[in-house]
Coordinates of C-alpha atoms in Angstrom, one line a residue:
X1 CA -16.1 5.4 -30.7
X2 CA -19.3 3.6 -30.3
X3 CA -17.8 0.4 -31.7
X4 CA -15.1 0.4 -28.9
X5 CA -17.8 1.0 -26.3
X6 CA -19.9 -1.8 -27.6
X7 CA -16.9 -4.2 -27.8
X8 CA -15.9 -3.2 -24.3
X9 CA -19.2 -4.4 -22.9
X10 CA -18.2 -7.9 -24.0
X11 CA -14.6 -7.6 -22.6
X12 CA -13.8 -9.9 -19.7
X13 CA -11.2 -8.5 -17.3
X14 CA -10.5 -11.9 -15.8
X15 CA -9.3 -13.5 -19.1
X16 CA -8.5 -10.5 -21.4
X17 CA -11.0 -11.8 -24.0
X18 CA -14.2 -10.9 -25.7
X19 CA -16.8 -13.2 -24.4
X20 CA -19.2 -14.0 -27.3
X21 CA -22.0 -16.4 -27.5
X22 CA -20.1 -19.0 -29.6
X23 CA -16.6 -18.6 -28.1
X24 CA -14.0 -16.4 -26.5
X25 CA -11.8 -14.2 -28.7
X26 CA -8.5 -12.6 -27.6
X27 CA -5.7 -10.8 -29.3
X28 CA -2.3 -12.5 -29.1
X29 CA 1.3 -11.4 -29.8
X30 CA 1.1 -13.5 -32.9
X31 CA -1.9 -11.5 -34.1
X32 CA -0.1 -8.2 -33.3
X33 CA 2.9 -9.2 -35.3
X34 CA 0.7 -10.1 -38.3
X35 CA -1.4 -6.9 -38.1
X36 CA 1.5 -4.5 -37.5
X37 CA 4.8 -6.1 -38.4
X38 CA 6.2 -5.1 -35.1
X39 CA 9.2 -7.1 -33.8
X40 CA 9.0 -9.5 -30.8
X41 CA 12.5 -10.8 -30.5
X42 CA 14.5 -7.6 -29.7
X43 CA 15.2 -6.1 -26.3
X44 CA 12.1 -6.3 -24.1
X45 CA 10.5 -3.1 -22.9
X46 CA 10.2 -2.7 -19.2
X47 CA 10.3 -0.1 -16.5
X48 CA 14.0 -0.8 -16.1
X49 CA 14.9 0.2 -19.7
X50 CA 17.6 2.8 -19.7
X51 CA 18.8 4.8 -22.7
X52 CA 22.5 5.4 -23.2
X53 CA 22.2 9.2 -23.0
X54 CA 19.3 10.3 -20.8
X55 CA 17.6 13.5 -22.1
X56 CA 15.7 15.9 -19.8
X57 CA 12.8 17.8 -21.3
X58 CA 10.7 20.8 -20.3
X59 CA 7.9 20.4 -17.8
X60 CA 5.4 21.9 -20.2
X61 CA 4.7 19.2 -22.8
X62 CA 1.3 20.3 -24.3
X63 CA 0.9 18.8 -27.8
X64 CA 0.6 22.2 -29.5
X65 CA 3.7 23.6 -27.8
X66 CA 5.8 20.5 -28.6
X67 CA 4.8 20.5 -32.3
X68 CA 6.2 24.1 -32.6
X69 CA 9.5 23.0 -31.1
X70 CA 10.1 20.5 -33.9
X71 CA 10.4 22.7 -36.9
X72 CA 14.1 22.8 -37.6
X73 CA 15.6 21.3 -40.8
X74 CA 18.4 19.4 -39.0
X75 CA 16.8 18.2 -35.7
X76 CA 19.0 17.7 -32.7
X77 CA 18.9 14.5 -30.6
X78 CA 16.6 16.2 -28.2
X79 CA 14.2 17.3 -31.0
X80 CA 14.1 13.8 -32.4
X81 CA 13.5 12.3 -29.0
X82 CA 10.7 14.8 -28.5
X83 CA 9.2 13.8 -31.9
X84 CA 9.3 10.1 -30.9
X85 CA 7.7 11.0 -27.6
X86 CA 5.0 12.9 -29.3
X87 CA 4.4 10.1 -31.8
X88 CA 4.3 7.4 -29.1
X89 CA 1.9 9.4 -26.9
X90 CA -0.5 10.8 -29.5
X91 CA -0.6 8.2 -32.3
X92 CA 0.9 4.8 -31.3
X93 CA -0.2 4.4 -27.6
X94 CA -3.0 7.1 -27.8
X95 CA -2.5 8.5 -24.3
X96 CA -5.5 10.6 -23.3
X97 CA -5.2 14.2 -22.2
X98 CA -3.7 17.4 -23.5
X99 CA -0.1 16.8 -22.4
X100 CA 2.5 14.3 -23.5
X101 CA 3.2 11.7 -20.8
X102 CA 6.8 11.6 -19.7
X103 CA 6.3 8.0 -18.8
X104 CA 7.5 7.0 -22.2
X105 CA 10.6 9.4 -22.4
X106 CA 13.1 6.5 -21.9
X107 CA 11.4 4.6 -24.6
X108 CA 11.5 7.5 -27.0
X109 CA 15.2 8.1 -26.2
X110 CA 15.9 4.4 -27.0
X111 CA 14.1 4.7 -30.3
X112 CA 16.1 7.8 -31.1
X113 CA 19.3 6.0 -30.3
X114 CA 18.4 3.2 -32.6
X115 CA 18.0 0.5 -30.0
X116 CA 15.8 -2.3 -31.4
X117 CA 12.9 -3.0 -29.1
X118 CA 10.3 -5.7 -28.9
X119 CA 7.2 -3.5 -29.5
X120 CA 4.6 -6.3 -30.1
X121 CA 4.4 -7.6 -26.5
X122 CA 4.6 -4.0 -25.2
X123 CA 1.7 -2.9 -27.5
X124 CA -0.4 -5.9 -26.5
X125 CA 0.1 -5.1 -22.8
X126 CA -0.7 -1.5 -23.3
X127 CA -3.9 -2.5 -25.2
X128 CA -5.0 -4.8 -22.4
X129 CA -4.3 -2.1 -19.8
X130 CA -6.4 0.4 -21.8
X131 CA -9.3 -2.1 -22.2
X132 CA -9.1 -2.8 -18.4
X133 CA -9.2 0.9 -17.7
X134 CA -12.1 1.4 -20.2
X135 CA -14.2 -1.4 -18.6
X136 CA -13.2 -0.6 -15.0
X137 CA -14.1 3.1 -15.4
X138 CA -17.4 2.1 -17.0
X139 CA -16.7 3.6 -20.4
X140 CA -15.4 7.0 -19.3
X141 CA -14.2 9.3 -22.0
X142 CA -10.9 9.8 -20.3
X143 CA -9.6 6.3 -21.1
X144 CA -6.9 5.9 -23.5
X145 CA -4.9 3.1 -25.2
X146 CA -4.1 1.8 -28.6
X147 CA -7.7 1.0 -29.4
X148 CA -6.9 1.4 -33.1
X149 CA -5.4 -2.1 -32.8
X150 CA -8.5 -3.5 -31.2
X151 CA -10.6 -2.3 -34.2
X152 CA -8.3 -4.0 -36.7

């Protein structure tokens, strides 16, 4: 955690780069593709993305409660969507807090339906948003984002 805090002190909000003595360093979509293997040329992820079959979930989406719901041998579409939502929130996008964010429900549903999405630009944008939040809130412990990528 201290490495992220130290790197954040060199992060420039105006140009999304680390400002070092010798040069500026920034992550690009090209670097994201090489580090993760995520696709760039599929359907772009936006707020307007709509799954073919929308799924409604419970209002109580605490991590522990959700993990107990996904224990059947043959999961339903709703359980698979819930798993993808849990994975996106907790491990891929690293959303802070004790509850799963419903903001990514449409994205999880599209993954469950097998829609191929361009994750590299989305992940880079989410990282930039997380770094902006981290620097803007002056390294508050409530910031979240895919900082695992920043460390790579």
